[in-house]
Amino acid sequence: MSVLDIEGVNNVRDVGGMPAAGGRIRPGVLLRSGQLSAVTTAGAVELRQRVSHIVDLRDGEEVAAEPTEIEGPDTTHLPLFLGSVRSFFEADTSLDDLYLHLLEESAERLVAAIRIIAEGEPTLIHCTVGKDRTGVTVALALAAVGADREAIIEDYALTESQLPPERSRRILAYLRDRHPDAVHAAALATQSPAPVMRALLEQVDERWGSAAGYLRANGMTDAELTALRDTLVEPSDSVQQG
C-alpha cells in the first residue's frame, strides 16, 4: 500500500501491493481517503486520472455541510451510518461497538459499496476522515479476497498518523468542551487502533465464517465475489511476469 499526495485531500492511499492468497492486491484499483471538499484544481485533475468511480459514505448532513464536485468520475452516495455522526458522540459509543453497528445495521450498503469495487473500475472509497466507514468497507473487501490479515490491520491503523494534527487538536478541544465525561470521544474522532480492527475481523469470522461469508449472507453472489477477487487480486504469475 502507498500513501498518495493529492492536493487538498487528507489520508489518501492505494491499498495495492499488500500480500493476498495467490498473489497480491492489484495496485491502482482501490483507493481510500478522507472527504474531497477541499480538493484543489490540481488534486481533482489527479483524482480524475486515477479513479473512475467515487463512493461517498457520508450522510446527507455531512455532504450538505462540505459538498464535493469533481467532474468526471461517477459518484455514488451510500451513507453508512443509520443516525447522525453526532449521535455516536452523544451516546459515547466505542469504536468496537460502532463497527459492529455498521456490520449489523448497514449491511446492505456495505455490500453495495463492495459491489462497486467488484465492477472492476478504479474506485475511491471515502467518508469524512477516511477512518471508520471507509476503514470497515475497505477491510471487508480486502479480507473477502484473502488479503493478508496483518496487512489489512496495518492499513487501517495507518490512518491515525495521516490525520492533520491541527484538525485533531481542534476536534479534541471541541469534544472535551461538549462531552467532558465522554470516555470514547477521542478514539471516535482521531484514533485507529490496530486491536480494534483485529477484533472486528475476528468477530466477522466467528459470526459469519469469513468476510466473504458476511458478504454472501447479505446478498453478494458467488459470481460477484469472484469478480471482486478478479478485480482486487493480481495473481503471483502476473506479478512475476510484470
mmCIF file of C-alpha atoms in Angstrom:
data_model
loop_
_atom_site.group_PDB
_atom_site.id
_atom_site.type_symbol
_atom_site.label_atom_id
_atom_site.label_comp_id
_atom_site.label_asym_id
_atom_site.label_seq_id
_atom_site.Cartn_x
_atom_site.Cartn_y
_atom_site.Cartn_z
ATOM 1 C CA MET A 1 0.000 0.000 0.000
ATOM 2 C CA SER A 2 1.182 3.522 -0.636
ATOM 3 C CA VAL A 3 0.265 6.930 0.744
ATOM 4 C CA LEU A 4 -0.591 9.345 -2.077
ATOM 5 C CA ASP A 5 -0.202 13.112 -2.132
ATOM 6 C CA ILE A 6 -3.418 14.505 -3.631
ATOM 7 C CA GLU A 7 -3.564 18.258 -3.140
ATOM 8 C CA GLY A 8 -6.360 19.254 -0.754
ATOM 9 C CA VAL A 9 -7.291 15.709 0.334
ATOM 10 C CA ASN A 10 -6.149 14.006 3.531
ATOM 11 C CA ASN A 11 -5.407 10.357 4.207
ATOM 12 C CA VAL A 12 -5.240 9.182 0.594
ATOM 13 C CA ARG A 13 -3.748 5.817 -0.178
ATOM 14 C CA ASP A 14 -3.753 2.991 -2.659
ATOM 15 C CA VAL A 15 -4.142 -0.350 -0.861
ATOM 16 C CA GLY A 16 -2.483 -2.188 -3.754
ATOM 17 C CA GLY A 17 0.640 -4.249 -3.169
ATOM 18 C CA MET A 18 -0.335 -5.992 0.057
ATOM 19 C CA PRO A 19 0.027 -9.806 0.021
ATOM 20 C CA ALA A 20 -3.082 -11.845 -0.760
ATOM 21 C CA ALA A 21 -3.852 -15.527 -1.238
ATOM 22 C CA GLY A 22 -2.438 -16.447 -4.641
ATOM 23 C CA GLY A 23 -0.766 -13.103 -5.307
ATOM 24 C CA ARG A 24 -1.105 -9.538 -4.108
ATOM 25 C CA ILE A 25 -3.699 -6.756 -4.114
ATOM 26 C CA ARG A 26 -3.568 -5.112 -7.522
ATOM 27 C CA PRO A 27 -2.250 -1.511 -7.395
ATOM 28 C CA GLY A 28 -4.439 1.259 -8.787
ATOM 29 C CA VAL A 29 -7.869 -0.351 -8.368
ATOM 30 C CA LEU A 30 -8.854 0.517 -4.772
ATOM 31 C CA LEU A 31 -8.058 3.862 -3.196
ATOM 32 C CA ARG A 32 -9.285 5.283 0.107
ATOM 33 C CA SER A 33 -9.327 8.803 1.543
ATOM 34 C CA GLY A 34 -10.985 11.434 3.651
ATOM 35 C CA GLN A 35 -13.521 13.842 2.174
ATOM 36 C CA LEU A 36 -12.816 15.643 -1.083
ATOM 37 C CA SER A 37 -14.458 19.010 -0.452
ATOM 38 C CA ALA A 38 -11.148 20.908 -0.146
ATOM 39 C CA VAL A 39 -9.506 19.290 -3.160
ATOM 40 C CA THR A 40 -7.585 21.768 -5.315
ATOM 41 C CA THR A 41 -7.876 22.012 -9.091
ATOM 42 C CA ALA A 42 -4.610 20.065 -9.433
ATOM 43 C CA GLY A 43 -5.819 17.472 -6.930
ATOM 44 C CA ALA A 44 -9.078 16.998 -8.844
ATOM 45 C CA VAL A 45 -7.148 16.514 -12.081
ATOM 46 C CA GLU A 46 -5.049 13.790 -10.446
ATOM 47 C CA LEU A 47 -8.103 12.054 -8.997
ATOM 48 C CA ARG A 48 -9.743 12.045 -12.427
ATOM 49 C CA GLN A 49 -6.631 10.375 -13.822
ATOM 50 C CA ARG A 50 -6.581 7.748 -11.087
ATOM 51 C CA VAL A 51 -10.232 6.791 -10.460
ATOM 52 C CA SER A 52 -13.392 6.143 -12.458
ATOM 53 C CA HIS A 53 -15.825 5.769 -9.545
ATOM 54 C CA ILE A 54 -16.077 7.577 -6.197
ATOM 55 C CA VAL A 55 -18.090 6.066 -3.346
ATOM 56 C CA ASP A 56 -19.033 8.673 -0.714
ATOM 57 C CA LEU A 57 -20.080 7.036 2.564
ATOM 58 C CA ARG A 58 -21.061 10.274 4.354
ATOM 59 C CA ASP A 59 -24.591 11.096 5.440
ATOM 60 C CA GLY A 60 -26.700 13.868 3.930
ATOM 61 C CA GLU A 61 -25.865 16.327 6.703
ATOM 62 C CA GLU A 62 -22.121 15.894 6.116
ATOM 63 C CA VAL A 63 -22.474 16.158 2.336
ATOM 64 C CA ALA A 64 -24.565 19.342 2.653
ATOM 65 C CA ALA A 65 -22.002 20.920 5.007
ATOM 66 C CA GLU A 66 -18.999 20.041 2.803
ATOM 67 C CA PRO A 67 -20.149 19.176 -0.708
ATOM 68 C CA THR A 68 -17.841 17.676 -3.309
ATOM 69 C CA GLU A 69 -17.998 18.400 -7.009
ATOM 70 C CA ILE A 70 -15.419 16.520 -9.066
ATOM 71 C CA GLU A 71 -16.442 16.213 -12.672
ATOM 72 C CA GLY A 72 -15.542 13.004 -14.428
ATOM 73 C CA PRO A 73 -15.745 10.014 -12.101
ATOM 74 C CA ASP A 74 -19.199 8.639 -11.308
ATOM 75 C CA THR A 75 -20.085 9.326 -7.660
ATOM 76 C CA THR A 76 -22.326 7.051 -5.610
ATOM 77 C CA HIS A 77 -23.602 8.194 -2.199
ATOM 78 C CA LEU A 78 -24.055 5.330 0.240
ATOM 79 C CA PRO A 79 -24.467 6.794 3.743
ATOM 80 C CA LEU A 80 -23.395 4.021 6.099
ATOM 81 C CA PHE A 81 -24.461 5.388 9.465
ATOM 82 C CA LEU A 82 -28.118 4.951 10.327
ATOM 83 C CA GLY A 83 -28.341 8.014 12.533
ATOM 84 C CA SER A 84 -26.113 11.069 12.547
ATOM 85 C CA VAL A 85 -22.418 11.086 13.353
ATOM 86 C CA ARG A 86 -23.277 13.425 16.241
ATOM 87 C CA SER A 87 -25.387 10.727 17.883
ATOM 88 C CA PHE A 88 -22.382 8.420 18.352
ATOM 89 C CA PHE A 89 -20.551 11.111 20.309
ATOM 90 C CA GLU A 90 -23.644 11.860 22.361
ATOM 91 C CA ALA A 91 -24.022 8.159 23.210
ATOM 92 C CA ASP A 92 -20.257 7.831 23.870
ATOM 93 C CA THR A 93 -20.078 4.812 21.571
ATOM 94 C CA SER A 94 -16.822 2.844 21.477
ATOM 95 C CA LEU A 95 -15.096 2.087 18.171
ATOM 96 C CA ASP A 96 -15.733 -1.639 18.725
ATOM 97 C CA ASP A 97 -19.466 -1.036 19.132
ATOM 98 C CA LEU A 98 -19.560 1.439 16.254
ATOM 99 C CA TYR A 99 -18.048 -1.068 13.839
ATOM 100 C CA LEU A 100 -20.384 -3.851 14.947
ATOM 101 C CA HIS A 101 -23.251 -1.407 14.477
ATOM 102 C CA LEU A 102 -22.075 -0.843 10.904
ATOM 103 C CA LEU A 103 -21.936 -4.582 10.210
ATOM 104 C CA GLU A 104 -25.369 -5.211 11.684
ATOM 105 C CA GLU A 105 -27.303 -2.129 10.582
ATOM 106 C CA SER A 106 -25.681 -1.112 7.292
ATOM 107 C CA ALA A 107 -25.002 -4.484 5.670
ATOM 108 C CA GLU A 108 -26.978 -3.667 2.538
ATOM 109 C CA ARG A 109 -24.969 -0.502 1.912
ATOM 110 C CA LEU A 110 -21.638 -2.130 2.749
ATOM 111 C CA VAL A 111 -22.449 -4.784 0.148
ATOM 112 C CA ALA A 112 -23.494 -2.088 -2.350
ATOM 113 C CA ALA A 113 -20.139 -0.312 -1.902
ATOM 114 C CA ILE A 114 -18.181 -3.535 -2.346
ATOM 115 C CA ARG A 115 -20.238 -4.424 -5.439
ATOM 116 C CA ILE A 116 -18.988 -1.185 -6.999
ATOM 117 C CA ILE A 117 -15.391 -2.225 -6.304
ATOM 118 C CA ALA A 118 -16.155 -5.600 -7.931
ATOM 119 C CA GLU A 119 -17.200 -3.881 -11.162
ATOM 120 C CA GLY A 120 -13.500 -3.537 -11.903
ATOM 121 C CA GLU A 121 -13.087 0.220 -12.406
ATOM 122 C CA PRO A 122 -10.505 2.080 -10.311
ATOM 123 C CA THR A 123 -12.560 3.126 -7.278
ATOM 124 C CA LEU A 124 -12.057 5.604 -4.425
ATOM 125 C CA ILE A 125 -13.906 4.931 -1.166
ATOM 126 C CA HIS A 126 -14.166 7.875 1.239
ATOM 127 C CA CYS A 127 -16.087 9.268 4.198
ATOM 128 C CA THR A 128 -15.217 12.352 6.255
ATOM 129 C CA VAL A 129 -11.740 11.450 7.541
ATOM 130 C CA GLY A 130 -11.406 8.041 5.872
ATOM 131 C CA LYS A 131 -11.141 6.144 9.154
ATOM 132 C CA ASP A 132 -14.268 4.306 10.309
ATOM 133 C CA ARG A 133 -16.782 3.828 7.500
ATOM 134 C CA THR A 134 -14.025 3.717 4.912
ATOM 135 C CA GLY A 135 -11.896 1.517 7.160
ATOM 136 C CA VAL A 136 -14.612 -1.100 7.662
ATOM 137 C CA THR A 137 -15.626 -1.140 3.979
ATOM 138 C CA VAL A 138 -12.073 -1.489 2.692
ATOM 139 C CA ALA A 139 -11.139 -4.092 5.328
ATOM 140 C CA LEU A 140 -14.157 -6.247 4.427
ATOM 141 C CA ALA A 141 -13.396 -6.056 0.709
ATOM 142 C CA LEU A 142 -9.740 -6.967 1.270
ATOM 143 C CA ALA A 143 -10.485 -9.761 3.754
ATOM 144 C CA ALA A 144 -13.091 -11.237 1.394
ATOM 145 C CA VAL A 145 -10.427 -11.821 -1.278
ATOM 146 C CA GLY A 146 -7.817 -13.255 1.083
ATOM 147 C CA ALA A 147 -5.585 -10.247 1.677
ATOM 148 C CA ASP A 148 -3.079 -10.774 4.461
ATOM 149 C CA ARG A 149 -4.832 -10.031 7.749
ATOM 150 C CA GLU A 150 -1.935 -8.198 9.366
ATOM 151 C CA ALA A 151 -1.585 -6.025 6.242
ATOM 152 C CA ILE A 152 -5.301 -5.142 6.422
ATOM 153 C CA ILE A 153 -4.923 -4.203 10.086
ATOM 154 C CA GLU A 154 -1.760 -2.204 9.378
ATOM 155 C CA ASP A 155 -3.531 -0.279 6.612
ATOM 156 C CA TYR A 156 -6.411 0.580 8.969
ATOM 157 C CA ALA A 157 -4.045 1.627 11.766
ATOM 158 C CA LEU A 158 -2.107 3.922 9.419
ATOM 159 C CA THR A 159 -4.992 6.420 9.275
ATOM 160 C CA GLU A 160 -4.276 7.925 12.693
ATOM 161 C CA SER A 161 -0.857 9.167 11.521
ATOM 162 C CA GLN A 162 -2.384 10.610 8.328
ATOM 163 C CA LEU A 163 -4.897 12.941 10.012
ATOM 164 C CA PRO A 164 -3.780 16.592 10.169
ATOM 165 C CA PRO A 165 -2.532 17.191 13.739
ATOM 166 C CA GLU A 166 -4.110 20.655 13.891
ATOM 167 C CA ARG A 167 -7.511 19.216 12.978
ATOM 168 C CA SER A 168 -7.173 16.536 15.652
ATOM 169 C CA ARG A 169 -6.221 19.096 18.306
ATOM 170 C CA ARG A 170 -9.146 21.337 17.366
ATOM 171 C CA ILE A 171 -11.655 18.487 17.400
ATOM 172 C CA LEU A 172 -10.403 17.078 20.696
ATOM 173 C CA ALA A 173 -10.701 20.514 22.340
ATOM 174 C CA TYR A 174 -14.263 20.835 20.994
ATOM 175 C CA LEU A 175 -15.206 17.358 22.228
ATOM 176 C CA ARG A 176 -13.749 17.984 25.694
ATOM 177 C CA ASP A 177 -15.899 21.104 25.890
ATOM 178 C CA ARG A 178 -19.095 19.476 24.571
ATOM 179 C CA HIS A 179 -18.735 15.990 26.091
ATOM 180 C CA PRO A 180 -16.469 16.398 29.134
ATOM 181 C CA ASP A 181 -17.378 12.993 30.603
ATOM 182 C CA ALA A 182 -17.079 11.001 27.378
ATOM 183 C CA VAL A 183 -14.722 8.032 27.535
ATOM 184 C CA HIS A 184 -14.620 7.186 23.819
ATOM 185 C CA ALA A 185 -14.787 10.585 22.086
ATOM 186 C CA ALA A 186 -11.057 10.894 21.342
ATOM 187 C CA ALA A 187 -10.899 7.412 19.833
ATOM 188 C CA LEU A 188 -14.030 8.018 17.753
ATOM 189 C CA ALA A 189 -12.658 11.251 16.331
ATOM 190 C CA THR A 190 -8.950 10.644 15.872
ATOM 191 C CA GLN A 191 -7.759 7.088 16.549
ATOM 192 C CA SER A 192 -7.478 3.877 14.524
ATOM 193 C CA PRO A 193 -6.045 1.291 16.946
ATOM 194 C CA ALA A 194 -4.904 -1.977 15.373
ATOM 195 C CA PRO A 195 -6.576 -4.125 18.105
ATOM 196 C CA VAL A 196 -9.985 -2.697 17.147
ATOM 197 C CA MET A 197 -9.718 -3.876 13.531
ATOM 198 C CA ARG A 198 -8.228 -7.202 14.607
ATOM 199 C CA ALA A 199 -11.183 -7.755 16.963
ATOM 200 C CA LEU A 200 -13.677 -6.791 14.252
ATOM 201 C CA LEU A 201 -12.249 -9.265 11.733
ATOM 202 C CA GLU A 202 -12.281 -11.971 14.427
ATOM 203 C CA GLN A 203 -15.955 -11.177 15.121
ATOM 204 C CA VAL A 204 -16.728 -11.485 11.420
ATOM 205 C CA ASP A 205 -15.049 -14.903 11.354
ATOM 206 C CA GLU A 206 -16.914 -16.062 14.457
ATOM 207 C CA ARG A 207 -20.346 -14.915 13.320
ATOM 208 C CA TRP A 208 -20.227 -15.364 9.543
ATOM 209 C CA GLY A 209 -17.310 -17.740 8.989
ATOM 210 C CA SER A 210 -15.312 -15.173 6.997
ATOM 211 C CA ALA A 211 -15.629 -11.747 5.384
ATOM 212 C CA ALA A 212 -16.797 -13.470 2.195
ATOM 213 C CA GLY A 213 -19.361 -15.307 4.335
ATOM 214 C CA TYR A 214 -20.606 -11.980 5.704
ATOM 215 C CA LEU A 215 -20.988 -10.535 2.205
ATOM 216 C CA ARG A 216 -22.684 -13.721 0.971
ATOM 217 C CA ALA A 217 -25.104 -13.670 3.942
ATOM 218 C CA ASN A 218 -26.065 -10.132 2.968
ATOM 219 C CA GLY A 219 -26.764 -10.715 -0.701
ATOM 220 C CA MET A 220 -23.498 -10.987 -2.614
ATOM 221 C CA THR A 221 -23.437 -13.896 -5.024
ATOM 222 C CA ASP A 222 -20.530 -16.237 -5.630
ATOM 223 C CA ALA A 223 -20.167 -14.679 -9.091
ATOM 224 C CA GLU A 224 -19.872 -11.207 -7.532
ATOM 225 C CA LEU A 225 -17.293 -12.475 -5.026
ATOM 226 C CA THR A 226 -15.308 -13.981 -7.902
ATOM 227 C CA ALA A 227 -15.487 -10.643 -9.727
ATOM 228 C CA LEU A 228 -14.256 -8.888 -6.572
ATOM 229 C CA ARG A 229 -11.306 -11.255 -6.377
ATOM 230 C CA ASP A 230 -10.536 -10.858 -10.084
ATOM 231 C CA THR A 231 -10.591 -7.073 -9.648
ATOM 232 C CA LEU A 232 -8.512 -6.886 -6.489
ATOM 233 C CA VAL A 233 -6.041 -9.774 -6.696
ATOM 234 C CA GLU A 234 -3.125 -9.781 -9.085
ATOM 235 C CA PRO A 235 -2.042 -13.455 -9.380
ATOM 236 C CA SER A 236 1.526 -14.400 -8.484
ATOM 237 C CA ASP A 237 2.374 -15.389 -12.059
ATOM 238 C CA SER A 238 1.284 -11.941 -13.325
ATOM 239 C CA VAL A 239 3.411 -10.263 -10.660
ATOM 240 C CA GLN A 240 6.465 -12.343 -11.618
ATOM 241 C CA GLN A 241 5.975 -11.703 -15.329
ATOM 242 C CA GLY A 242 5.492 -7.998 -14.681
#
